[in-house]
PDB file of C-alpha atoms in Angstrom:
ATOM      1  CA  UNK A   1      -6.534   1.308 -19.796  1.00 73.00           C
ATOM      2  CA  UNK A   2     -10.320   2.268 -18.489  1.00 82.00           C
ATOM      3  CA  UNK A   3      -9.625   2.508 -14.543  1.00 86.00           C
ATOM      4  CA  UNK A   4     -13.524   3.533 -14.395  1.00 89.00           C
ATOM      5  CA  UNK A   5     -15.658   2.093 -11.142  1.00 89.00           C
ATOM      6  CA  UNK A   6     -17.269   0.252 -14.657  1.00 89.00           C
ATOM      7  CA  UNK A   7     -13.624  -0.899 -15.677  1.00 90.00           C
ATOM      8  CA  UNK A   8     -11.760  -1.433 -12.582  1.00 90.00           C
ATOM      9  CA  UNK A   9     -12.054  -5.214 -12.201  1.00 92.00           C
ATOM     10  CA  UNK A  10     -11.982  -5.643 -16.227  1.00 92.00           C
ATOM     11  CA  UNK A  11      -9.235  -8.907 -16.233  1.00 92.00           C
ATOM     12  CA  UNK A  12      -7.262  -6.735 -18.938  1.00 90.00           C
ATOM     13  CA  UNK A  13      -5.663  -5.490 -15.600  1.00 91.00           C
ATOM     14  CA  UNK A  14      -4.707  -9.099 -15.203  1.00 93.00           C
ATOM     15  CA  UNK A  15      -2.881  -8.959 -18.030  1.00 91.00           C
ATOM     16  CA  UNK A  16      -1.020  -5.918 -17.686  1.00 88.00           C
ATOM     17  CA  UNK A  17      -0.384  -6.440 -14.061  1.00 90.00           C
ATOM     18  CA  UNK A  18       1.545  -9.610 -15.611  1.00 92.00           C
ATOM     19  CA  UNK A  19       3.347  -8.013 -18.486  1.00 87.00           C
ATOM     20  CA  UNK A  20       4.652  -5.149 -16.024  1.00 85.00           C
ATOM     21  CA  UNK A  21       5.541  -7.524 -13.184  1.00 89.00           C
ATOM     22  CA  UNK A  22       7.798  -9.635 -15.997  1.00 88.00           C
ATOM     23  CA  UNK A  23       9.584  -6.671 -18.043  1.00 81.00           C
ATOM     24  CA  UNK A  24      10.215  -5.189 -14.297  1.00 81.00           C
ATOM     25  CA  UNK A  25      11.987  -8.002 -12.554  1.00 80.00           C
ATOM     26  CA  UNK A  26      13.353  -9.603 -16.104  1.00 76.00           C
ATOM     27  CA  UNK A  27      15.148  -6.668 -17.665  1.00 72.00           C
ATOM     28  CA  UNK A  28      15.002  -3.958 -14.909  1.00 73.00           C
ATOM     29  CA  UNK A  29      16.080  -5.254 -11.524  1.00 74.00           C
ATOM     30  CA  UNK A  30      17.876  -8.431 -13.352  1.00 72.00           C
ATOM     31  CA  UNK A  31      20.382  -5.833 -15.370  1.00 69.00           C
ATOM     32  CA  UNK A  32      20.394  -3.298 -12.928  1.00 63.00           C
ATOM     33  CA  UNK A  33      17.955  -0.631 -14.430  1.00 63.00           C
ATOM     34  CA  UNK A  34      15.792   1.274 -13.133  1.00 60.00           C
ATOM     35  CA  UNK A  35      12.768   3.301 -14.060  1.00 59.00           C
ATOM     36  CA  UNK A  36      14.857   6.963 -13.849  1.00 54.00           C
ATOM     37  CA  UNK A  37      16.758   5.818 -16.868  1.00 52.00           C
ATOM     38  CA  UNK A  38      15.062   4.157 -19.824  1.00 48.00           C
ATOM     39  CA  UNK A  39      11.254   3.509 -18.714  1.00 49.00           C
ATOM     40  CA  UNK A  40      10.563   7.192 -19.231  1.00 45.00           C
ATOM     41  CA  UNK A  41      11.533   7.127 -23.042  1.00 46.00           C
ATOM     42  CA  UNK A  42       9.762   4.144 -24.098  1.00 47.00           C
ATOM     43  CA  UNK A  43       6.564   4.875 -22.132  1.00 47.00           C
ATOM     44  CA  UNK A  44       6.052   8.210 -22.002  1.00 43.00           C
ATOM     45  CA  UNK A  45       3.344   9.894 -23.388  1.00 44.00           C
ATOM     46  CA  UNK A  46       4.969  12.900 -22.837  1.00 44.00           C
ATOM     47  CA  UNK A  47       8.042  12.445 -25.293  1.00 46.00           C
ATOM     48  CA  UNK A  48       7.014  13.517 -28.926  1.00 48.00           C
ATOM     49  CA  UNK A  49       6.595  11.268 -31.438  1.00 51.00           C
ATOM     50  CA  UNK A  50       7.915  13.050 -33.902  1.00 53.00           C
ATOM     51  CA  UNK A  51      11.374  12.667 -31.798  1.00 50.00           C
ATOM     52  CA  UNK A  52      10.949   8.914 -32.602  1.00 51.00           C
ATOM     53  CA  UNK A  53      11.880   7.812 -29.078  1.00 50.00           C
ATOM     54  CA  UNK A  54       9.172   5.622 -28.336  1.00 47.00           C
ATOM     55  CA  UNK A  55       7.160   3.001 -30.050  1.00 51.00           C
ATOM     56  CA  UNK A  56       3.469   3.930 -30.559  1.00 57.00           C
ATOM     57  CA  UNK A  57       2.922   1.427 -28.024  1.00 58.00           C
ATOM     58  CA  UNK A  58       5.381   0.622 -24.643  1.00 59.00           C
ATOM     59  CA  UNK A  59       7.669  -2.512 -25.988  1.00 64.00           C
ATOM     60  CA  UNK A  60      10.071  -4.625 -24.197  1.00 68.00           C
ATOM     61  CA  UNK A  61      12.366  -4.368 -26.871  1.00 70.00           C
ATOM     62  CA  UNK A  62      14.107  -1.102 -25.809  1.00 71.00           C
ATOM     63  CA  UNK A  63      15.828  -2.243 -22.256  1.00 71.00           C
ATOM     64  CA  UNK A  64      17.662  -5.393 -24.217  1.00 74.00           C
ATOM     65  CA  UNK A  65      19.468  -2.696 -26.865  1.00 75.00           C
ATOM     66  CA  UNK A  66      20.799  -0.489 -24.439  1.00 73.00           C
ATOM     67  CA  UNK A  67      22.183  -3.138 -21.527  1.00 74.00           C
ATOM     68  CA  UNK A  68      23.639  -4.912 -24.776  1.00 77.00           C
ATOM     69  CA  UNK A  69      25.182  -1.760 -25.718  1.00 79.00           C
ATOM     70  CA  UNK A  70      26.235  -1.208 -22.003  1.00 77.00           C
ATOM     71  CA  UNK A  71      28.058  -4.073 -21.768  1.00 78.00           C
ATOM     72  CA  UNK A  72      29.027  -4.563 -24.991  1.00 83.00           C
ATOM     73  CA  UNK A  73      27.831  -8.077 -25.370  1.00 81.00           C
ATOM     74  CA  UNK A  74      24.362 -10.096 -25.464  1.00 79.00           C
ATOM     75  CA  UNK A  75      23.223  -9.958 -21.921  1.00 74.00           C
ATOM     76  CA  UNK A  76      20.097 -10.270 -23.006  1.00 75.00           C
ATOM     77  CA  UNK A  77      18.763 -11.574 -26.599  1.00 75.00           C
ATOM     78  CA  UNK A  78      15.081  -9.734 -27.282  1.00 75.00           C
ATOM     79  CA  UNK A  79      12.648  -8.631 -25.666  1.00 73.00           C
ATOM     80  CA  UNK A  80      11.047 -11.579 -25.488  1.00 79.00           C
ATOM     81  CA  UNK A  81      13.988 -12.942 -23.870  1.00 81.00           C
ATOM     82  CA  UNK A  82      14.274 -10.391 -20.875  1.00 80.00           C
ATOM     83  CA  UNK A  83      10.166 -11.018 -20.576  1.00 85.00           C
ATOM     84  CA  UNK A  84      10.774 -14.427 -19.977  1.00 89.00           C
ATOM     85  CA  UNK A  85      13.484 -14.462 -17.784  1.00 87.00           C
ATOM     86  CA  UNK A  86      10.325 -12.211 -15.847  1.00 89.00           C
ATOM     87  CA  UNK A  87       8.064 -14.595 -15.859  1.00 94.00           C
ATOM     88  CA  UNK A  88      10.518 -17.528 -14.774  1.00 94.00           C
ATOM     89  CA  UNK A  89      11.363 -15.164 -11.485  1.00 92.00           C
ATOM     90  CA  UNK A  90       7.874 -14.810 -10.785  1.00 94.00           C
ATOM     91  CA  UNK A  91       6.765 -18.143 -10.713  1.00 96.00           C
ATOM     92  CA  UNK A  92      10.202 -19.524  -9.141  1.00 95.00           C
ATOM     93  CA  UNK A  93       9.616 -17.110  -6.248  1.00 94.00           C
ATOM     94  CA  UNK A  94       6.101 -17.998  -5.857  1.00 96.00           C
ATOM     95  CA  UNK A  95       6.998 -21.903  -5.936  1.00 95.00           C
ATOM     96  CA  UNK A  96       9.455 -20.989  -2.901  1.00 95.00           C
ATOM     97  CA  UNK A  97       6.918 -19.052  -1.296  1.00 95.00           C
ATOM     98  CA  UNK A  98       3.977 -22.195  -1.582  1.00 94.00           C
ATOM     99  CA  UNK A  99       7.086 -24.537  -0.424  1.00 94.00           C
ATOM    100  CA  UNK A 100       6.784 -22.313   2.784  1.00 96.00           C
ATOM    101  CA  UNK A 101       2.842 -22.537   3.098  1.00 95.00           C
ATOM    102  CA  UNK A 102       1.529 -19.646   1.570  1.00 93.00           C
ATOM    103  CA  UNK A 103      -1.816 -20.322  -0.429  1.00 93.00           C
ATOM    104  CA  UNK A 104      -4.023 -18.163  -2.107  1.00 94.00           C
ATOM    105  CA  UNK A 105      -5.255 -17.215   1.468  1.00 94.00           C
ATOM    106  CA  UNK A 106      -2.403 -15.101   1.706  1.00 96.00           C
ATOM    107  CA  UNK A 107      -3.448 -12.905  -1.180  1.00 96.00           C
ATOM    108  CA  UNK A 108      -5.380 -10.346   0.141  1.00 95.00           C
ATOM    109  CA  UNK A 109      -5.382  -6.709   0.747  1.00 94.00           C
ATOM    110  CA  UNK A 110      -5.892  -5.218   4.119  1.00 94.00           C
ATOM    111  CA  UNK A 111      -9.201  -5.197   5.629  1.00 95.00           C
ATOM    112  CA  UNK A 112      -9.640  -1.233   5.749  1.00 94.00           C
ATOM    113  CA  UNK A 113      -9.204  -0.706   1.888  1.00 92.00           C
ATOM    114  CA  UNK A 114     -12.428  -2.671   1.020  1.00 94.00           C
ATOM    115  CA  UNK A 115     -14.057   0.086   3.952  1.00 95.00           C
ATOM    116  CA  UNK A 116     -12.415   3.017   3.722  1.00 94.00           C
ATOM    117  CA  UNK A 117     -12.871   5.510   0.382  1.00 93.00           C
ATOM    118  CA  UNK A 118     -10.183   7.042  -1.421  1.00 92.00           C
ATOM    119  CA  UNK A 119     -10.218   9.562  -3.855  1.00 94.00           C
ATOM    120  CA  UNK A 120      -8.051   9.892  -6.415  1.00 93.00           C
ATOM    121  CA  UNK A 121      -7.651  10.648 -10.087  1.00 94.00           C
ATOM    122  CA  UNK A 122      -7.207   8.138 -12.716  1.00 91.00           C
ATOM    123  CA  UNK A 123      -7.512   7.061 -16.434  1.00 88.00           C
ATOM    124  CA  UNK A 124     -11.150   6.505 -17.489  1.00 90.00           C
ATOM    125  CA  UNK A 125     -12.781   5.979 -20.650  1.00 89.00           C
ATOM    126  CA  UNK A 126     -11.015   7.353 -23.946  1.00 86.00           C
ATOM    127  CA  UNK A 127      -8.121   7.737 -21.915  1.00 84.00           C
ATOM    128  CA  UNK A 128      -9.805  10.589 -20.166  1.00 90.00           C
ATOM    129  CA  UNK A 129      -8.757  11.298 -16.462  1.00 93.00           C
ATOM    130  CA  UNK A 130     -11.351  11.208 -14.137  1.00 94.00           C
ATOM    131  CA  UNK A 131     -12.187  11.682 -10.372  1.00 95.00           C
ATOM    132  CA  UNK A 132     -12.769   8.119  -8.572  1.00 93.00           C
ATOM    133  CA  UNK A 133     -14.125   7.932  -4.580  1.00 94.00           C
ATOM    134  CA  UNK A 134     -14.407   4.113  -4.117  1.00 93.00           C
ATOM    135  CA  UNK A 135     -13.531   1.177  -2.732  1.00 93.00           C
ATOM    136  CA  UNK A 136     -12.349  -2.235  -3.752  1.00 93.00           C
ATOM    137  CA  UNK A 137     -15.210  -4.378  -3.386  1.00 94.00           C
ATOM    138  CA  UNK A 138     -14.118  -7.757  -2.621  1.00 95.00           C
ATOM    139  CA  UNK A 139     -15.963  -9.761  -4.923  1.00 95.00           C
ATOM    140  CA  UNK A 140     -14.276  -7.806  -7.744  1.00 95.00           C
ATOM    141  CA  UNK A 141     -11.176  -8.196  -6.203  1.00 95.00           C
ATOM    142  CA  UNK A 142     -11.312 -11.773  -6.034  1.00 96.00           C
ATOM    143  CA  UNK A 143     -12.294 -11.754  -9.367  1.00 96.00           C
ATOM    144  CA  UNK A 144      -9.667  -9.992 -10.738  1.00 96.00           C
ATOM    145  CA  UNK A 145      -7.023 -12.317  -8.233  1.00 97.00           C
ATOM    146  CA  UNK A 146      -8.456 -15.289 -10.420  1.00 97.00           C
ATOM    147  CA  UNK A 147      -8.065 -13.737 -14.069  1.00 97.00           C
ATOM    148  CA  UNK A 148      -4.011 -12.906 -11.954  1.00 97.00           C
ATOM    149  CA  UNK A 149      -3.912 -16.517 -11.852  1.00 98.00           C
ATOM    150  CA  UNK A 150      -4.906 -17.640 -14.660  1.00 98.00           C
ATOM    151  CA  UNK A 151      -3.108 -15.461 -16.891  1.00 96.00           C
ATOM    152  CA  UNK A 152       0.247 -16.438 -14.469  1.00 97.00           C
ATOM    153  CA  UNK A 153      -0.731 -20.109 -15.275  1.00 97.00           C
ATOM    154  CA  UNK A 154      -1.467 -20.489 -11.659  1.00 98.00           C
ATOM    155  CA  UNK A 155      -4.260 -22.915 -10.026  1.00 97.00           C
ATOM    156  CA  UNK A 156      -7.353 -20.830  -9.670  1.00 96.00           C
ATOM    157  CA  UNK A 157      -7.880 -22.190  -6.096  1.00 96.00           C
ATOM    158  CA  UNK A 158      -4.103 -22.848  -4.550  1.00 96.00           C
ATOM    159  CA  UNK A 159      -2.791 -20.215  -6.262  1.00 96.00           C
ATOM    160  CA  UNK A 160       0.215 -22.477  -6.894  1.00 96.00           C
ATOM    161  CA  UNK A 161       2.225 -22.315 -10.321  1.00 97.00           C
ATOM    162  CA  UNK A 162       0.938 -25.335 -12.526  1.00 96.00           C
ATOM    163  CA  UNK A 163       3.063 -28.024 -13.272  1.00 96.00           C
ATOM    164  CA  UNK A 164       2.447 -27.072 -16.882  1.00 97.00           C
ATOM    165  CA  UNK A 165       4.010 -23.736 -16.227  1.00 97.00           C
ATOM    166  CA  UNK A 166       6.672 -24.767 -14.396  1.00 96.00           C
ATOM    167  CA  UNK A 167       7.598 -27.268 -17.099  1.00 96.00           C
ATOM    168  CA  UNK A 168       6.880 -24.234 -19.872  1.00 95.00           C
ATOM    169  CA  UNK A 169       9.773 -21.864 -18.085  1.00 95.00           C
ATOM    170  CA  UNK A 170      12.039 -25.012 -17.529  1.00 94.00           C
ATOM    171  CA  UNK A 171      11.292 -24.710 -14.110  1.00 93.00           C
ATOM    172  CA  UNK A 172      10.320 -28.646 -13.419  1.00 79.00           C
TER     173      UNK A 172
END
């Protein structure tokens, strides 16, 4: 992912913002995980491939096999499954949280990190790893919180989980 002053409000971030939230809080913190453990052999760029360790790609299919194994029954069933279970945290926790007024308001950063620079090194284009000195302009930031929503299934205004959501994770 292209973390570029070009790139840094692409809604791709959205996205994996979303699929890391859900495989954190789904099959991590749910089963008692935690990153020391697993997350370093099925992300890592730095494990060989020839080891066959890792997917070419991170999956959430790794965490289920070894809490199954751990337990010695299906704790979890895929996955797909554990991602899920993610996503139906998430949006039960926000729920609460609208229940006790917070809107999309609420969902800001503080003031000084659209002022103050920070440097820093991150991913750019190809992968490359690049020197940043920036900001977060606000505009892109608010962009960026609306793709959030959108790919959470979440008003674009409220913030709130749809009803449509809520009804998808059985959460009516």
């Amino acid at each position: 992912i292209d973390y570029s002053d070009e790139n840094y409000f692409d809604p791709i971030h959205a996205k994996t913002a979303k699929w890391a939230q859900d495989g954190d809080i789904g099959m991590k913190r749910s089963t008692i995980l935690c990153d020391y453990g697993p997350f370093p052999i099925y992300a890592s760029w730095f494990v060989g491939k020839e080891k066959k360790f890792r997917p070419e790609h991170p999956s959430p299919e790794l965490e289920p096999l070894m809490v199954n194994a751990a337990v010695g029954r299906e704790l979890i069933a895929d996955g797909n499954h554990g991602m899920k279970m993610g996503e139906r945290f998430w949006n039960l926790e926000r729920a609460i949280m609208m229940r006790e007024g917070r809107t999309s308001k609420d969902d800001k950063l503080a003031d000084y990190m659209h002022k103050k620079k920070k440097k820093g090194t991150v991913t750019g284009p190809g992968g490359k790893t690049i020197k940043i000195n920036r900001t977060i302009d606000r505009a892109g930031f608010e962009g960026l919180k609306t793709a959030y929503y959108k790919e959470r299934g979440w008003d674009v205004t409220t913030g709130h989980p749809t009803r449509k959501t809520l009804e998808r994770l059985d959460l009516k």
